[in-house]
mmCIF file of C-alpha atoms and ligand atoms in Angstrom:
data_model
loop_
_atom_site.group_PDB
_atom_site.id
_atom_site.type_symbol
_atom_site.label_atom_id
_atom_site.label_comp_id
_atom_site.label_asym_id
_atom_site.label_seq_id
_atom_site.Cartn_x
_atom_site.Cartn_y
_atom_site.Cartn_z
ATOM 1 C CA UNK A 1 0.000 0.000 0.000
ATOM 2 C CA UNK A 2 1.521 3.323 -1.051
ATOM 3 C CA UNK A 3 1.058 5.503 1.959
ATOM 4 C CA UNK A 4 2.111 9.096 1.558
ATOM 5 C CA UNK A 5 -0.645 11.433 2.634
ATOM 6 C CA UNK A 6 -1.070 15.195 2.588
ATOM 7 C CA UNK A 7 -2.702 17.094 5.442
ATOM 8 C CA UNK A 8 -3.926 20.628 4.759
ATOM 9 C CA UNK A 9 -4.824 22.138 8.133
ATOM 10 C CA UNK A 10 -4.067 25.612 9.480
ATOM 11 C CA UNK A 11 -4.416 24.808 13.189
ATOM 12 C CA UNK A 12 -0.929 23.619 14.063
ATOM 13 C CA UNK A 13 -1.891 21.488 17.069
ATOM 14 C CA UNK A 14 -4.543 19.616 15.089
ATOM 15 C CA UNK A 15 -2.228 19.193 12.120
ATOM 16 C CA UNK A 16 0.469 17.748 14.363
ATOM 17 C CA UNK A 17 -1.986 15.458 16.144
ATOM 18 C CA UNK A 18 -3.153 14.099 12.785
ATOM 19 C CA UNK A 19 0.399 13.675 11.579
ATOM 20 C CA UNK A 20 1.434 11.822 14.738
ATOM 21 C CA UNK A 21 -1.420 9.328 14.432
ATOM 22 C CA UNK A 22 -0.794 8.665 10.769
ATOM 23 C CA UNK A 23 2.931 8.265 11.349
ATOM 24 C CA UNK A 24 2.273 5.828 14.200
ATOM 25 C CA UNK A 25 0.267 3.820 11.677
ATOM 26 C CA UNK A 26 3.115 3.668 9.191
ATOM 27 C CA UNK A 27 2.172 6.521 6.874
ATOM 28 C CA UNK A 28 4.474 9.195 5.500
ATOM 29 C CA UNK A 29 2.917 12.586 6.058
ATOM 30 C CA UNK A 30 3.348 16.016 4.506
ATOM 31 C CA UNK A 31 1.766 18.969 6.306
ATOM 32 C CA UNK A 32 0.811 22.360 5.022
ATOM 33 C CA UNK A 33 -1.137 25.151 6.616
ATOM 34 C CA UNK A 34 -2.955 27.060 3.878
ATOM 35 C CA UNK A 35 -5.100 26.337 0.870
ATOM 36 C CA UNK A 36 -2.873 28.210 -1.553
ATOM 37 C CA UNK A 37 0.140 26.201 -0.376
ATOM 38 C CA UNK A 38 -1.831 22.951 -0.366
ATOM 39 C CA UNK A 39 -3.266 23.061 -3.883
ATOM 40 C CA UNK A 40 0.001 22.770 -5.880
ATOM 41 C CA UNK A 41 1.207 20.062 -3.500
ATOM 42 C CA UNK A 42 -2.053 18.147 -3.895
ATOM 43 C CA UNK A 43 -1.996 18.447 -7.679
ATOM 44 C CA UNK A 44 1.676 17.688 -8.251
ATOM 45 C CA UNK A 45 2.530 15.374 -5.354
ATOM 46 C CA UNK A 46 2.100 11.615 -5.440
ATOM 47 C CA UNK A 47 -0.332 11.264 -2.553
ATOM 48 C CA UNK A 48 -2.611 8.321 -1.955
ATOM 49 C CA UNK A 49 -4.956 10.349 0.265
ATOM 50 C CA UNK A 50 -5.543 14.003 1.161
ATOM 51 C CA UNK A 51 -7.009 15.391 4.398
ATOM 52 C CA UNK A 52 -8.532 18.837 4.026
ATOM 53 C CA UNK A 53 -9.773 21.333 6.613
ATOM 54 C CA UNK A 54 -12.543 23.639 5.360
ATOM 55 C CA UNK A 55 -11.713 26.961 6.988
ATOM 56 C CA UNK A 56 -8.245 27.746 5.676
ATOM 57 C CA UNK A 57 -6.322 30.863 4.754
ATOM 58 C CA UNK A 58 -5.627 31.410 1.067
ATOM 59 C CA UNK A 59 -8.228 29.097 -0.413
ATOM 60 C CA UNK A 60 -10.953 27.330 1.530
ATOM 61 C CA UNK A 61 -11.400 23.585 1.678
ATOM 62 C CA UNK A 62 -14.426 23.565 -0.641
ATOM 63 C CA UNK A 63 -12.477 25.235 -3.425
ATOM 64 C CA UNK A 64 -9.488 22.968 -2.780
ATOM 65 C CA UNK A 65 -11.697 19.923 -3.008
ATOM 66 C CA UNK A 66 -13.243 21.204 -6.218
ATOM 67 C CA UNK A 67 -9.885 21.949 -7.842
ATOM 68 C CA UNK A 68 -8.253 18.685 -6.805
ATOM 69 C CA UNK A 69 -11.253 16.703 -8.037
ATOM 70 C CA UNK A 70 -11.089 18.288 -11.510
ATOM 71 C CA UNK A 71 -7.743 16.581 -11.948
ATOM 72 C CA UNK A 72 -7.411 13.664 -9.543
ATOM 73 C CA UNK A 73 -9.439 10.751 -8.198
ATOM 74 C CA UNK A 74 -7.373 10.555 -4.994
ATOM 75 C CA UNK A 75 -9.541 10.089 -1.858
ATOM 76 C CA UNK A 76 -10.263 13.390 -0.088
ATOM 77 C CA UNK A 77 -11.318 13.407 3.573
ATOM 78 C CA UNK A 78 -12.726 16.595 5.048
ATOM 79 C CA UNK A 79 -11.995 17.260 8.727
ATOM 80 C CA UNK A 80 -13.887 20.354 9.809
ATOM 81 C CA UNK A 81 -15.445 22.216 12.728
ATOM 82 C CA UNK A 82 -18.398 22.970 10.439
ATOM 83 C CA UNK A 83 -21.180 20.653 11.511
ATOM 84 C CA UNK A 84 -24.040 21.846 9.310
ATOM 85 C CA UNK A 85 -25.621 19.378 6.946
ATOM 86 C CA UNK A 86 -25.413 21.931 4.131
ATOM 87 C CA UNK A 87 -21.615 22.045 4.420
ATOM 88 C CA UNK A 88 -21.397 18.270 4.336
ATOM 89 C CA UNK A 89 -23.620 18.055 1.282
ATOM 90 C CA UNK A 90 -21.618 20.742 -0.473
ATOM 91 C CA UNK A 91 -18.369 18.914 0.272
ATOM 92 C CA UNK A 92 -19.737 15.599 -1.044
ATOM 93 C CA UNK A 93 -21.045 17.320 -4.154
ATOM 94 C CA UNK A 94 -17.576 18.743 -4.776
ATOM 95 C CA UNK A 95 -16.114 15.248 -4.676
ATOM 96 C CA UNK A 96 -15.132 14.671 -1.040
ATOM 97 C CA UNK A 97 -15.124 11.001 -0.041
ATOM 98 C CA UNK A 98 -15.716 11.484 3.663
ATOM 99 C CA UNK A 99 -16.493 14.183 6.215
ATOM 100 C CA UNK A 100 -15.396 14.094 9.834
ATOM 101 C CA UNK A 101 -16.362 16.808 12.300
ATOM 102 C CA UNK A 102 -14.092 18.290 14.966
ATOM 103 C CA UNK A 103 -13.481 17.364 17.686
ATOM 104 C CA UNK A 104 -12.680 13.985 16.199
ATOM 105 C CA UNK A 105 -11.173 10.704 17.262
ATOM 106 C CA UNK A 106 -7.719 10.397 15.649
ATOM 107 C CA UNK A 107 -8.034 6.591 15.659
ATOM 108 C CA UNK A 108 -11.316 6.804 13.791
ATOM 109 C CA UNK A 109 -9.772 9.242 11.306
ATOM 110 C CA UNK A 110 -6.927 6.802 10.604
ATOM 111 C CA UNK A 111 -9.369 3.868 10.326
ATOM 112 C CA UNK A 112 -11.528 5.752 7.839
ATOM 113 C CA UNK A 113 -8.480 6.831 5.865
ATOM 114 C CA UNK A 114 -7.332 3.204 5.641
ATOM 115 C CA UNK A 115 -10.766 2.097 4.415
ATOM 116 C CA UNK A 116 -10.723 4.743 1.670
ATOM 117 C CA UNK A 117 -7.161 3.833 0.698
ATOM 118 C CA UNK A 118 -8.017 0.155 0.365
ATOM 119 C CA UNK A 119 -11.003 0.976 -1.780
ATOM 120 C CA UNK A 120 -9.037 3.379 -3.949
ATOM 121 C CA UNK A 121 -6.248 0.879 -4.465
ATOM 122 C CA UNK A 122 -8.682 -1.820 -5.544
ATOM 123 C CA UNK A 123 -10.074 0.659 -8.017
ATOM 124 C CA UNK A 124 -6.751 1.806 -9.472
ATOM 125 C CA UNK A 125 -5.518 -1.805 -9.708
ATOM 126 C CA UNK A 126 -8.584 -2.573 -11.792
ATOM 127 C CA UNK A 127 -8.095 0.477 -14.002
ATOM 128 C CA UNK A 128 -4.579 -0.578 -14.920
ATOM 129 C CA UNK A 129 -5.841 -3.905 -16.288
ATOM 130 C CA UNK A 130 -5.495 -4.010 -20.080
ATOM 131 C CA UNK A 131 -9.142 -4.041 -21.117
ATOM 132 C CA UNK A 132 -11.217 -0.997 -20.288
ATOM 133 C CA UNK A 133 -13.978 -2.073 -22.647
ATOM 134 C CA UNK A 134 -15.415 -4.084 -19.791
ATOM 135 C CA UNK A 135 -16.102 -2.978 -16.257
ATOM 136 C CA UNK A 136 -15.892 -5.765 -13.677
ATOM 137 C CA UNK A 137 -17.208 -4.943 -10.243
ATOM 138 C CA UNK A 138 -17.773 -7.834 -7.892
ATOM 139 C CA UNK A 139 -20.433 -9.975 -9.625
ATOM 140 C CA UNK A 140 -21.270 -7.313 -12.207
ATOM 141 C CA UNK A 141 -19.804 -7.122 -15.734
ATOM 142 C CA UNK A 142 -20.617 -4.191 -18.016
ATOM 143 C CA UNK A 143 -19.455 -4.622 -21.611
ATOM 144 C CA UNK A 144 -19.298 -1.103 -23.006
ATOM 145 C CA UNK A 145 -18.740 -2.222 -26.598
ATOM 146 C CA UNK A 146 -21.575 -4.714 -26.985
ATOM 147 C CA UNK A 147 -23.654 -2.831 -24.363
ATOM 148 C CA UNK A 148 -24.411 -6.048 -22.505
ATOM 149 C CA UNK A 149 -24.623 -6.493 -18.760
ATOM 150 C CA UNK A 150 -24.029 -9.693 -16.813
ATOM 151 C CA UNK A 151 -25.181 -9.952 -13.230
ATOM 152 C CA UNK A 152 -23.713 -12.879 -11.321
ATOM 153 C CA UNK A 153 -23.034 -14.650 -14.651
ATOM 154 C CA UNK A 154 -26.531 -14.118 -16.072
ATOM 155 C CA UNK A 155 -27.139 -11.658 -18.879
ATOM 156 C CA UNK A 156 -29.714 -9.031 -17.874
ATOM 157 C CA UNK A 157 -31.449 -6.801 -20.423
ATOM 158 C CA UNK A 158 -31.324 -3.033 -19.901
ATOM 159 C CA UNK A 159 -33.081 -0.261 -21.795
ATOM 160 C CA UNK A 160 -30.859 2.351 -23.463
ATOM 161 C CA UNK A 161 -31.375 4.893 -20.671
ATOM 162 C CA UNK A 162 -30.852 2.297 -17.964
ATOM 163 C CA UNK A 163 -27.642 1.140 -19.609
ATOM 164 C CA UNK A 164 -26.399 4.720 -20.064
ATOM 165 C CA UNK A 165 -27.121 5.545 -16.431
ATOM 166 C CA UNK A 166 -25.455 2.366 -15.149
ATOM 167 C CA UNK A 167 -22.420 2.869 -17.379
ATOM 168 C CA UNK A 168 -22.084 6.508 -16.339
ATOM 169 C CA UNK A 169 -22.249 5.698 -12.615
ATOM 170 C CA UNK A 170 -19.915 2.726 -12.921
ATOM 171 C CA UNK A 171 -17.298 4.708 -14.835
ATOM 172 C CA UNK A 172 -17.284 7.332 -12.056
ATOM 173 C CA UNK A 173 -17.075 5.049 -9.032
ATOM 174 C CA UNK A 174 -17.440 6.488 -5.539
ATOM 175 C CA UNK A 175 -18.458 9.899 -6.851
ATOM 176 C CA UNK A 176 -21.728 11.392 -5.655
ATOM 177 C CA UNK A 177 -24.086 12.765 -8.307
ATOM 178 C CA UNK A 178 -27.354 14.474 -7.526
ATOM 179 C CA UNK A 179 -30.508 13.845 -9.533
ATOM 180 C CA UNK A 180 -30.139 17.045 -11.550
ATOM 181 C CA UNK A 181 -26.625 16.137 -12.639
ATOM 182 C CA UNK A 182 -27.678 12.628 -13.619
ATOM 183 C CA UNK A 183 -30.682 13.939 -15.484
ATOM 184 C CA UNK A 184 -28.550 16.412 -17.437
ATOM 185 C CA UNK A 185 -25.914 13.801 -18.259
ATOM 186 C CA UNK A 186 -28.209 10.979 -19.312
ATOM 187 C CA UNK A 187 -31.363 12.656 -20.563
ATOM 188 C CA UNK A 188 -29.946 15.979 -21.693
ATOM 189 C CA UNK A 189 -31.083 19.482 -20.880
ATOM 190 C CA UNK A 190 -33.617 19.588 -23.701
ATOM 191 C CA UNK A 191 -35.373 16.390 -22.719
ATOM 192 C CA UNK A 192 -39.080 16.616 -22.024
ATOM 193 C CA UNK A 193 -38.829 14.289 -19.019
ATOM 194 C CA UNK A 194 -38.386 15.441 -15.451
ATOM 195 C CA UNK A 195 -35.928 14.510 -12.766
ATOM 196 C CA UNK A 196 -38.352 12.120 -11.080
ATOM 197 C CA UNK A 197 -37.445 9.746 -13.880
ATOM 198 C CA UNK A 198 -33.948 9.507 -12.357
ATOM 199 C CA UNK A 199 -35.409 8.002 -9.182
ATOM 200 C CA UNK A 200 -37.443 5.545 -11.242
ATOM 201 C CA UNK A 201 -34.394 4.464 -13.253
ATOM 202 C CA UNK A 202 -32.224 4.095 -10.147
ATOM 203 C CA UNK A 203 -34.897 1.795 -8.724
ATOM 204 C CA UNK A 204 -34.960 -0.254 -11.923
ATOM 205 C CA UNK A 205 -31.173 -0.575 -11.938
ATOM 206 C CA UNK A 206 -31.216 -1.761 -8.348
ATOM 207 C CA UNK A 207 -33.903 -4.330 -9.125
ATOM 208 C CA UNK A 208 -31.711 -5.650 -11.929
ATOM 209 C CA UNK A 209 -28.274 -5.678 -10.315
ATOM 210 C CA UNK A 210 -28.680 -5.803 -6.558
ATOM 211 C CA UNK A 211 -29.124 -9.010 -4.567
ATOM 212 C CA UNK A 212 -31.396 -7.053 -2.223
ATOM 213 C CA UNK A 213 -32.630 -3.798 -3.854
ATOM 214 C CA UNK A 214 -33.719 -2.427 -0.472
ATOM 215 C CA UNK A 215 -30.156 -2.782 0.795
ATOM 216 C CA UNK A 216 -28.120 -1.742 -2.258
ATOM 217 C CA UNK A 217 -24.428 -2.663 -2.427
ATOM 218 C CA UNK A 218 -23.675 -1.049 -5.795
ATOM 219 C CA UNK A 219 -25.797 2.090 -6.104
ATOM 220 C CA UNK A 220 -25.808 3.764 -2.733
ATOM 221 C CA UNK A 221 -28.057 6.658 -1.712
ATOM 222 C CA UNK A 222 -26.061 9.446 -0.072
ATOM 223 C CA UNK A 223 -28.767 11.046 1.990
ATOM 224 C CA UNK A 224 -29.531 14.594 0.879
ATOM 225 C CA UNK A 225 -26.746 14.545 -1.740
ATOM 226 C CA UNK A 226 -27.554 11.976 -4.407
ATOM 227 C CA UNK A 227 -26.269 8.593 -5.523
ATOM 228 C CA UNK A 228 -22.926 6.954 -5.853
ATOM 229 C CA UNK A 229 -21.700 3.755 -7.395
ATOM 230 C CA UNK A 230 -19.725 2.160 -4.589
ATOM 231 C CA UNK A 231 -16.564 0.239 -5.376
HETATM 232 CA CA1 CA B 1 -9.159 25.833 10.016
#
């Protein structure tokens, strides 16, 4: 497991506490104390995970998250004193993978970071496999060329919209998309449908791919934020 992480946190005592815990757990840690200093490091450094505070001098954590996510799929964990749901939703919509409020348990932070790292490494290992015409995720195979889907070794028939939605979500694993974004991407702005159709299609996808559609393992609802395809 590659294990260099970047911590962007302006409160020195918190930054050092985080660094100490990660170092105790075998990670290499780089610290920086402002958004403007953190962004070039995050974009150019070879980090396997980035911890971001929200209230930072230079550039705030939301903007950092947004800018990093334009370029990189690296897991981003927000650690913030902001406890409002609206801040959490905004962070997830900008591509954050997790959100931990201060005061926090350093052991829990490290445990969550490890879980995200493991997930991310499974994902990048898969992406470096030679064929990207097929997506293999647990018992699900999506053949992008023949537009066929196999669920636990059985071919399942999808409508065009269902296939497009499934393919879109599966090619952006672990990213949260709200209904509006999905509607715009799959149906297009000029479509006569409405965004309720997204909910209907998500339900159909779950019925087709999930073992238990009421307890989805692939297409997860992120409460208040949207959906994500979990890898
Ligand atoms: Ca701060």
